[in-house]
Amino acid sequence: MAKDKLSRVVKAAKMYYQLDYSQQVIAKELGISRPSVSRLLQEAKDKGIVQIRIVDPHKGVEQLEEALKEHYQLKECVIADAPLNDEQVIKEEIGRKAAEYLHAIVKDGDIIGATWGTTLHEVARHVEQKSVHNVHVTQLNGGVSYSETNTYAAEILNYLGRAFNTSPHFLPLPAVVDHVVVKQAIVSDRHIRHVLELGIKANIALFTVGERNEESALVKADYLTGEDVKVLKNKEAVGDICSRMIDVQGNICDEDIDARTIGVELKHLRNKEQSVLVAGGMRKAEGIIGALNGRYANVLITDKYTAQVLVERVEETV
């Protein structure tokens, strides 16, 4: 191609694709006809001067889902295509996705165990009613707050109970108590023991991962003392599952705090037919990795921004 012709092709392409000029404006600027502009633009594509790449966001999400499923050996991975990387937007989007997933899998005779928190509140309030029979809904860990912080424990179970036409089983207790003997006395009560055993029997577990250190809902709800937080920082806690603090490998961070925690033990989550982790946002990425490394979840529901970080972390370890 002659140098002056090539220059004209490049100029037309830049005006059209970079400056967003119309073909009519380009024709006037170059002193040529509009059909001539169209031919220049076509030539730019034919010669590889302009290369058009179409990014299908759904395809990108599907690739992230497959990568996480394969690496963590998940039954299912569902990624919400959140429009903004914003904490509240992400909670709402993954809440809707998780609500749809839960609605689809629940069948007659299921036992659904749920934890608490703002993420699960978004899930529960979006679950649509389903005509099923003999379904039980139970609380997996204590959720009565010492402070004004709302754990949404009661609201979550009530939403789920209404959705699946059942009366929920509550644990009207704090998540963590001050002394092991207090916990032992509480869990020895036959009514409390019945709810805890129902949580162990649950074939569907619905849970999230909390944040670490001072941002943890356990701290805001005044369950953990300043000394507890210091210990957990030293032991590199990344978040909690069912109020039990874990490190990035999924190990319990501190046996003393764990012994004072009221709820199902994390080992029971590994045996569920559907162990559904619903969590998203950059501040929870480490906690999600810990939960997945610990094999506590066989289903992950998250957002595309968090999923991208998780996949990048996977690629770093390969």
mmCIF file of C-alpha atoms in Angstrom:
data_model
loop_
_atom_site.group_PDB
_atom_site.id
_atom_site.type_symbol
_atom_site.label_atom_id
_atom_site.label_comp_id
_atom_site.label_asym_id
_atom_site.label_seq_id
_atom_site.Cartn_x
_atom_site.Cartn_y
_atom_site.Cartn_z
ATOM 1 C CA MET A 1 0.000 0.000 0.000
ATOM 2 C CA ALA A 2 1.327 3.434 -0.973
ATOM 3 C CA LYS A 3 2.533 5.559 1.916
ATOM 4 C CA ASP A 4 -0.040 8.326 1.399
ATOM 5 C CA LYS A 5 -2.847 5.766 1.072
ATOM 6 C CA LEU A 6 -1.701 4.021 4.262
ATOM 7 C CA SER A 7 -1.589 7.373 6.062
ATOM 8 C CA ARG A 8 -5.155 8.094 4.998
ATOM 9 C CA VAL A 9 -6.366 4.663 6.148
ATOM 10 C CA VAL A 10 -4.750 5.102 9.577
ATOM 11 C CA LYS A 11 -6.090 8.637 9.927
ATOM 12 C CA ALA A 12 -9.632 7.564 9.048
ATOM 13 C CA ALA A 13 -9.418 4.630 11.462
ATOM 14 C CA LYS A 14 -8.194 6.832 14.323
ATOM 15 C CA MET A 15 -10.924 9.401 13.714
ATOM 16 C CA TYR A 16 -13.618 6.721 13.595
ATOM 17 C CA TYR A 17 -12.532 4.304 16.358
ATOM 18 C CA GLN A 18 -10.610 6.549 18.746
ATOM 19 C CA LEU A 19 -12.218 9.965 18.338
ATOM 20 C CA ASP A 20 -15.715 8.596 17.646
ATOM 21 C CA TYR A 21 -16.229 10.791 14.548
ATOM 22 C CA SER A 22 -19.076 9.864 12.221
ATOM 23 C CA GLN A 23 -18.253 8.747 8.682
ATOM 24 C CA GLN A 24 -19.892 11.918 7.393
ATOM 25 C CA VAL A 25 -17.581 14.121 9.506
ATOM 26 C CA ILE A 26 -14.535 12.096 8.448
ATOM 27 C CA ALA A 27 -15.508 12.494 4.788
ATOM 28 C CA LYS A 28 -15.685 16.264 5.218
ATOM 29 C CA GLU A 29 -12.340 16.381 7.079
ATOM 30 C CA LEU A 30 -10.543 14.301 4.452
ATOM 31 C CA GLY A 31 -12.329 15.860 1.485
ATOM 32 C CA ILE A 32 -13.661 12.520 0.207
ATOM 33 C CA SER A 33 -17.060 10.888 -0.171
ATOM 34 C CA ARG A 34 -18.734 8.896 2.595
ATOM 35 C CA PRO A 35 -18.504 5.601 0.630
ATOM 36 C CA SER A 36 -14.757 6.249 0.337
ATOM 37 C CA VAL A 37 -14.539 6.538 4.137
ATOM 38 C CA SER A 38 -16.370 3.225 4.482
ATOM 39 C CA ARG A 39 -13.860 1.592 2.118
ATOM 40 C CA LEU A 40 -10.912 3.037 4.090
ATOM 41 C CA LEU A 41 -12.316 1.652 7.333
ATOM 42 C CA GLN A 42 -12.872 -1.751 5.765
ATOM 43 C CA GLU A 43 -9.312 -1.722 4.451
ATOM 44 C CA ALA A 44 -8.061 -0.847 7.942
ATOM 45 C CA LYS A 45 -9.704 -4.036 9.224
ATOM 46 C CA ASP A 46 -8.553 -6.144 6.279
ATOM 47 C CA LYS A 47 -4.926 -5.066 6.720
ATOM 48 C CA GLY A 48 -4.970 -5.620 10.486
ATOM 49 C CA ILE A 49 -4.553 -1.916 11.242
ATOM 50 C CA VAL A 50 -7.797 -2.127 13.207
ATOM 51 C CA GLN A 51 -8.360 -5.256 15.276
ATOM 52 C CA ILE A 52 -11.741 -5.653 16.904
ATOM 53 C CA ARG A 53 -12.022 -7.742 20.079
ATOM 54 C CA ILE A 54 -15.435 -8.602 21.453
ATOM 55 C CA VAL A 55 -15.503 -9.358 25.174
ATOM 56 C CA ASP A 56 -18.511 -11.405 26.214
ATOM 57 C CA PRO A 57 -18.923 -10.750 29.969
ATOM 58 C CA HIS A 58 -20.932 -13.942 30.414
ATOM 59 C CA LYS A 59 -18.187 -16.000 28.852
ATOM 60 C CA GLY A 60 -15.676 -14.420 31.219
ATOM 61 C CA VAL A 61 -17.867 -15.293 34.186
ATOM 62 C CA GLU A 62 -18.251 -18.867 32.942
ATOM 63 C CA GLN A 63 -14.482 -19.245 32.710
ATOM 64 C CA LEU A 64 -14.067 -17.983 36.274
ATOM 65 C CA GLU A 65 -16.723 -20.408 37.465
ATOM 66 C CA GLU A 66 -15.028 -23.355 35.790
ATOM 67 C CA ALA A 67 -11.584 -22.392 37.096
ATOM 68 C CA LEU A 68 -12.822 -22.206 40.696
ATOM 69 C CA LYS A 69 -14.884 -25.383 40.388
ATOM 70 C CA GLU A 70 -11.913 -27.308 39.113
ATOM 71 C CA HIS A 71 -9.334 -26.004 41.594
ATOM 72 C CA TYR A 72 -11.482 -26.335 44.711
ATOM 73 C CA GLN A 73 -13.383 -29.429 43.524
ATOM 74 C CA LEU A 74 -16.755 -27.738 43.913
ATOM 75 C CA LYS A 75 -20.120 -29.174 42.932
ATOM 76 C CA GLU A 76 -21.151 -25.763 41.698
ATOM 77 C CA CYS A 77 -19.860 -22.222 41.400
ATOM 78 C CA VAL A 78 -22.249 -19.359 40.698
ATOM 79 C CA ILE A 79 -20.859 -15.898 39.982
ATOM 80 C CA ALA A 80 -23.051 -12.802 40.070
ATOM 81 C CA ASP A 81 -22.321 -10.243 37.369
ATOM 82 C CA ALA A 82 -22.465 -7.272 39.752
ATOM 83 C CA PRO A 83 -22.554 -3.942 37.857
ATOM 84 C CA LEU A 84 -20.335 -2.174 40.420
ATOM 85 C CA ASN A 85 -17.492 -3.220 42.684
ATOM 86 C CA ASP A 86 -19.395 -1.887 45.663
ATOM 87 C CA GLU A 87 -19.963 -3.792 48.908
ATOM 88 C CA GLN A 88 -23.717 -3.234 49.123
ATOM 89 C CA VAL A 89 -24.296 -3.828 45.405
ATOM 90 C CA ILE A 90 -22.308 -7.065 45.630
ATOM 91 C CA LYS A 91 -24.317 -8.246 48.646
ATOM 92 C CA GLU A 92 -27.575 -7.605 46.839
ATOM 93 C CA GLU A 93 -26.462 -9.345 43.650
ATOM 94 C CA ILE A 94 -25.018 -12.443 45.292
ATOM 95 C CA GLY A 95 -28.052 -12.466 47.587
ATOM 96 C CA ARG A 96 -30.356 -12.744 44.583
ATOM 97 C CA LYS A 97 -28.205 -15.433 42.968
ATOM 98 C CA ALA A 98 -28.044 -17.466 46.162
ATOM 99 C CA ALA A 99 -31.799 -17.093 46.694
ATOM 100 C CA GLU A 100 -32.434 -18.457 43.196
ATOM 101 C CA TYR A 101 -30.028 -21.330 43.797
ATOM 102 C CA LEU A 102 -31.589 -22.235 47.143
ATOM 103 C CA HIS A 103 -35.106 -22.061 45.707
ATOM 104 C CA ALA A 104 -34.073 -24.422 42.907
ATOM 105 C CA ILE A 105 -32.450 -27.115 45.083
ATOM 106 C CA VAL A 106 -34.827 -27.349 48.055
ATOM 107 C CA LYS A 107 -37.072 -30.426 47.928
ATOM 108 C CA ASP A 108 -39.436 -32.292 50.230
ATOM 109 C CA GLY A 109 -37.832 -33.483 53.458
ATOM 110 C CA ASP A 110 -34.784 -31.213 53.332
ATOM 111 C CA ILE A 111 -33.217 -29.739 56.459
ATOM 112 C CA ILE A 112 -31.767 -26.276 55.838
ATOM 113 C CA GLY A 113 -29.225 -24.931 58.288
ATOM 114 C CA ALA A 114 -28.366 -21.226 58.110
ATOM 115 C CA THR A 115 -26.013 -18.815 59.821
ATOM 116 C CA TRP A 116 -26.579 -15.068 60.139
ATOM 117 C CA GLY A 117 -25.281 -11.698 58.954
ATOM 118 C CA THR A 118 -26.043 -9.035 56.369
ATOM 119 C CA THR A 119 -25.090 -11.217 53.393
ATOM 120 C CA LEU A 120 -27.458 -14.029 54.382
ATOM 121 C CA HIS A 121 -30.130 -11.459 55.162
ATOM 122 C CA GLU A 122 -29.959 -10.443 51.486
ATOM 123 C CA VAL A 123 -30.265 -14.098 50.497
ATOM 124 C CA ALA A 124 -33.194 -14.886 52.761
ATOM 125 C CA ARG A 125 -35.272 -11.837 51.875
ATOM 126 C CA HIS A 126 -35.040 -12.671 48.167
ATOM 127 C CA VAL A 127 -36.068 -16.337 48.409
ATOM 128 C CA GLU A 128 -39.417 -16.887 46.733
ATOM 129 C CA GLN A 129 -42.025 -19.221 48.193
ATOM 130 C CA LYS A 130 -41.910 -22.847 47.071
ATOM 131 C CA SER A 131 -44.481 -25.571 47.572
ATOM 132 C CA VAL A 132 -42.530 -28.231 49.468
ATOM 133 C CA HIS A 133 -43.410 -30.518 52.355
ATOM 134 C CA ASN A 134 -41.710 -31.555 55.590
ATOM 135 C CA VAL A 135 -38.849 -29.067 55.202
ATOM 136 C CA HIS A 136 -37.040 -27.930 58.348
ATOM 137 C CA VAL A 137 -35.107 -24.674 58.808
ATOM 138 C CA THR A 138 -32.637 -24.424 61.669
ATOM 139 C CA GLN A 139 -30.003 -22.035 62.990
ATOM 140 C CA LEU A 140 -26.399 -23.248 62.785
ATOM 141 C CA ASN A 141 -24.869 -20.946 65.402
ATOM 142 C CA GLY A 142 -25.885 -18.565 68.142
ATOM 143 C CA GLY A 143 -26.834 -15.093 66.984
ATOM 144 C CA VAL A 144 -28.131 -13.036 69.913
ATOM 145 C CA SER A 145 -26.041 -9.864 70.055
ATOM 146 C CA TYR A 146 -24.730 -8.230 73.226
ATOM 147 C CA SER A 147 -24.652 -4.873 71.442
ATOM 148 C CA GLU A 148 -26.974 -2.846 69.229
ATOM 149 C CA THR A 149 -25.517 -4.586 66.158
ATOM 150 C CA ASN A 150 -28.239 -6.518 64.351
ATOM 151 C CA THR A 151 -27.141 -10.031 63.400
ATOM 152 C CA TYR A 152 -30.424 -10.626 61.478
ATOM 153 C CA ALA A 153 -30.492 -14.180 62.868
ATOM 154 C CA ALA A 154 -34.231 -14.197 63.590
ATOM 155 C CA GLU A 155 -35.165 -12.357 60.382
ATOM 156 C CA ILE A 156 -33.183 -14.794 58.219
ATOM 157 C CA LEU A 157 -34.832 -17.867 59.698
ATOM 158 C CA ASN A 158 -38.290 -16.297 59.521
ATOM 159 C CA TYR A 159 -37.811 -15.446 55.818
ATOM 160 C CA LEU A 160 -36.652 -18.996 55.081
ATOM 161 C CA GLY A 161 -39.454 -20.483 57.139
ATOM 162 C CA ARG A 162 -42.069 -18.517 55.193
ATOM 163 C CA ALA A 163 -40.472 -19.417 51.865
ATOM 164 C CA PHE A 164 -40.585 -23.150 52.581
ATOM 165 C CA ASN A 165 -43.756 -23.279 54.669
ATOM 166 C CA THR A 166 -42.192 -24.311 57.982
ATOM 167 C CA SER A 167 -41.587 -23.043 61.504
ATOM 168 C CA PRO A 168 -37.853 -22.423 62.045
ATOM 169 C CA HIS A 169 -35.776 -23.756 64.925
ATOM 170 C CA PHE A 170 -33.889 -20.942 66.682
ATOM 171 C CA LEU A 171 -30.754 -20.827 68.825
ATOM 172 C CA PRO A 172 -31.605 -17.828 71.040
ATOM 173 C CA LEU A 173 -28.053 -17.627 72.311
ATOM 174 C CA PRO A 174 -24.853 -15.633 71.866
ATOM 175 C CA ALA A 175 -22.366 -16.987 69.338
ATOM 176 C CA VAL A 176 -19.439 -16.912 71.772
ATOM 177 C CA VAL A 177 -19.561 -16.956 75.578
ATOM 178 C CA ASP A 178 -16.932 -15.927 78.098
ATOM 179 C CA HIS A 179 -16.207 -19.314 79.637
ATOM 180 C CA VAL A 180 -16.207 -22.927 78.477
ATOM 181 C CA VAL A 181 -18.254 -24.006 81.506
ATOM 182 C CA VAL A 182 -20.982 -21.567 80.471
ATOM 183 C CA LYS A 183 -21.118 -23.132 77.016
ATOM 184 C CA GLN A 184 -21.170 -26.633 78.486
ATOM 185 C CA ALA A 185 -24.131 -25.744 80.674
ATOM 186 C CA ILE A 186 -26.008 -24.183 77.757
ATOM 187 C CA VAL A 187 -25.521 -27.030 75.266
ATOM 188 C CA SER A 188 -26.492 -29.619 77.878
ATOM 189 C CA ASP A 189 -30.055 -28.296 77.759
ATOM 190 C CA ARG A 190 -32.144 -30.786 75.753
ATOM 191 C CA HIS A 191 -33.923 -28.117 73.717
ATOM 192 C CA ILE A 192 -30.648 -26.471 72.670
ATOM 193 C CA ARG A 193 -29.111 -29.876 72.008
ATOM 194 C CA HIS A 194 -32.040 -30.738 69.712
ATOM 195 C CA VAL A 195 -31.469 -27.621 67.574
ATOM 196 C CA LEU A 196 -27.725 -28.264 67.388
ATOM 197 C CA GLU A 197 -28.311 -31.879 66.375
ATOM 198 C CA LEU A 198 -30.724 -30.704 63.699
ATOM 199 C CA GLY A 199 -27.944 -28.466 62.358
ATOM 200 C CA ILE A 200 -25.626 -31.449 62.186
ATOM 201 C CA LYS A 201 -28.276 -33.468 60.331
ATOM 202 C CA ALA A 202 -29.029 -30.658 57.874
ATOM 203 C CA ASN A 203 -28.362 -31.706 54.283
ATOM 204 C CA ILE A 204 -28.238 -28.055 53.141
ATOM 205 C CA ALA A 205 -25.979 -25.560 54.917
ATOM 206 C CA LEU A 206 -26.213 -21.895 53.968
ATOM 207 C CA PHE A 207 -23.407 -19.768 55.362
ATOM 208 C CA THR A 208 -21.093 -16.860 54.700
ATOM 209 C CA VAL A 209 -17.633 -15.877 55.861
ATOM 210 C CA GLY A 210 -17.119 -12.960 58.205
ATOM 211 C CA GLU A 211 -14.397 -10.355 58.052
ATOM 212 C CA ARG A 212 -11.235 -10.375 60.121
ATOM 213 C CA ASN A 213 -10.142 -8.563 63.268
ATOM 214 C CA GLU A 214 -11.936 -5.313 64.216
ATOM 215 C CA GLU A 215 -14.167 -5.458 61.123
ATOM 216 C CA SER A 216 -15.562 -8.833 62.172
ATOM 217 C CA ALA A 217 -19.269 -8.975 63.004
ATOM 218 C CA LEU A 218 -18.239 -10.997 66.057
ATOM 219 C CA VAL A 219 -16.315 -7.969 67.349
ATOM 220 C CA LYS A 220 -19.055 -5.487 66.455
ATOM 221 C CA ALA A 221 -21.606 -7.694 68.224
ATOM 222 C CA ASP A 222 -19.316 -7.650 71.282
ATOM 223 C CA TYR A 223 -18.729 -11.416 71.299
ATOM 224 C CA LEU A 224 -14.938 -11.123 71.293
ATOM 225 C CA THR A 225 -12.804 -9.270 73.827
ATOM 226 C CA GLY A 226 -9.837 -7.072 72.987
ATOM 227 C CA GLU A 227 -7.573 -9.905 74.109
ATOM 228 C CA ASP A 228 -9.409 -12.320 71.777
ATOM 229 C CA VAL A 229 -8.839 -9.963 68.851
ATOM 230 C CA LYS A 230 -5.141 -9.656 69.711
ATOM 231 C CA VAL A 231 -4.792 -13.460 69.794
ATOM 232 C CA LEU A 232 -6.587 -13.847 66.470
ATOM 233 C CA LYS A 233 -4.405 -11.194 64.839
ATOM 234 C CA ASN A 234 -1.280 -12.991 65.999
ATOM 235 C CA LYS A 235 -2.609 -16.249 64.606
ATOM 236 C CA GLU A 236 -3.465 -14.559 61.295
ATOM 237 C CA ALA A 237 -7.212 -15.116 61.300
ATOM 238 C CA VAL A 238 -8.816 -14.327 57.932
ATOM 239 C CA GLY A 239 -12.478 -14.535 58.924
ATOM 240 C CA ASP A 240 -15.096 -16.733 60.529
ATOM 241 C CA ILE A 241 -17.515 -19.443 59.454
ATOM 242 C CA CYS A 242 -20.411 -20.164 61.813
ATOM 243 C CA SER A 243 -18.606 -17.824 64.260
ATOM 244 C CA ARG A 244 -15.492 -20.024 64.231
ATOM 245 C CA MET A 245 -12.333 -18.132 63.260
ATOM 246 C CA ILE A 246 -10.073 -19.704 60.631
ATOM 247 C CA ASP A 247 -6.743 -18.988 58.966
ATOM 248 C CA VAL A 248 -6.122 -18.967 55.202
ATOM 249 C CA GLN A 249 -5.630 -22.748 55.203
ATOM 250 C CA GLY A 250 -9.007 -23.241 56.823
ATOM 251 C CA ASN A 251 -7.652 -24.277 60.216
ATOM 252 C CA ILE A 252 -9.253 -23.151 63.475
ATOM 253 C CA CYS A 253 -7.173 -20.229 64.732
ATOM 254 C CA ASP A 254 -7.570 -20.567 68.474
ATOM 255 C CA GLU A 255 -8.851 -23.631 70.331
ATOM 256 C CA ASP A 256 -9.831 -21.653 73.429
ATOM 257 C CA ILE A 257 -12.113 -19.249 71.536
ATOM 258 C CA ASP A 258 -13.476 -22.132 69.475
ATOM 259 C CA ALA A 259 -14.312 -24.062 72.648
ATOM 260 C CA ARG A 260 -16.431 -21.082 73.789
ATOM 261 C CA THR A 261 -18.346 -20.913 70.485
ATOM 262 C CA ILE A 262 -21.909 -22.212 70.281
ATOM 263 C CA GLY A 263 -22.938 -23.826 67.014
ATOM 264 C CA VAL A 264 -22.125 -26.667 64.656
ATOM 265 C CA GLU A 265 -18.470 -27.554 64.289
ATOM 266 C CA LEU A 266 -16.894 -26.820 60.917
ATOM 267 C CA LYS A 267 -16.142 -30.491 60.264
ATOM 268 C CA HIS A 268 -19.896 -31.079 59.921
ATOM 269 C CA LEU A 269 -20.069 -28.695 56.945
ATOM 270 C CA ARG A 270 -17.866 -31.059 54.918
ATOM 271 C CA ASN A 271 -20.516 -33.795 55.073
ATOM 272 C CA LYS A 272 -23.431 -31.798 53.684
ATOM 273 C CA GLU A 273 -25.141 -32.643 50.416
ATOM 274 C CA GLN A 274 -25.147 -28.909 49.684
ATOM 275 C CA SER A 275 -22.704 -26.788 51.679
ATOM 276 C CA VAL A 276 -23.317 -23.344 50.188
ATOM 277 C CA LEU A 277 -20.874 -20.506 50.843
ATOM 278 C CA VAL A 278 -22.287 -17.094 49.919
ATOM 279 C CA ALA A 279 -19.694 -14.338 50.158
ATOM 280 C CA GLY A 280 -18.222 -11.520 48.112
ATOM 281 C CA GLY A 281 -16.188 -8.337 48.259
ATOM 282 C CA MET A 282 -12.455 -7.727 48.437
ATOM 283 C CA ARG A 283 -12.406 -7.678 52.249
ATOM 284 C CA LYS A 284 -13.708 -11.244 52.331
ATOM 285 C CA ALA A 285 -11.426 -12.729 49.682
ATOM 286 C CA GLU A 286 -8.931 -14.168 52.182
ATOM 287 C CA GLY A 287 -11.743 -15.626 54.267
ATOM 288 C CA ILE A 288 -13.307 -17.244 51.208
ATOM 289 C CA ILE A 289 -9.958 -18.800 50.306
ATOM 290 C CA GLY A 290 -9.667 -20.132 53.864
ATOM 291 C CA ALA A 291 -13.157 -21.631 53.692
ATOM 292 C CA LEU A 292 -12.440 -23.272 50.341
ATOM 293 C CA ASN A 293 -9.021 -24.541 51.420
ATOM 294 C CA GLY A 294 -10.700 -26.093 54.455
ATOM 295 C CA ARG A 295 -13.203 -27.875 52.174
ATOM 296 C CA TYR A 296 -16.111 -26.509 54.182
ATOM 297 C CA ALA A 297 -18.073 -25.568 51.054
ATOM 298 C CA ASN A 298 -18.948 -27.579 47.968
ATOM 299 C CA VAL A 299 -20.901 -24.694 46.423
ATOM 300 C CA LEU A 300 -19.580 -21.133 46.084
ATOM 301 C CA ILE A 301 -21.739 -18.128 45.234
ATOM 302 C CA THR A 302 -19.772 -14.906 44.824
ATOM 303 C CA ASP A 303 -19.351 -11.888 42.536
ATOM 304 C CA LYS A 304 -17.172 -11.468 39.446
ATOM 305 C CA TYR A 305 -14.717 -9.051 41.067
ATOM 306 C CA THR A 306 -14.019 -11.348 43.995
ATOM 307 C CA ALA A 307 -13.934 -14.378 41.688
ATOM 308 C CA GLN A 308 -11.239 -12.718 39.590
ATOM 309 C CA VAL A 309 -9.096 -12.199 42.699
ATOM 310 C CA LEU A 310 -9.640 -15.822 43.758
ATOM 311 C CA VAL A 311 -8.603 -17.112 40.336
ATOM 312 C CA GLU A 312 -5.516 -14.882 40.333
ATOM 313 C CA ARG A 313 -4.548 -16.311 43.704
ATOM 314 C CA VAL A 314 -5.017 -19.828 42.338
ATOM 315 C CA GLU A 315 -2.799 -19.026 39.346
ATOM 316 C CA GLU A 316 -0.079 -17.680 41.658
ATOM 317 C CA THR A 317 0.102 -21.026 43.448
ATOM 318 C CA VAL A 318 0.251 -23.157 40.311
#
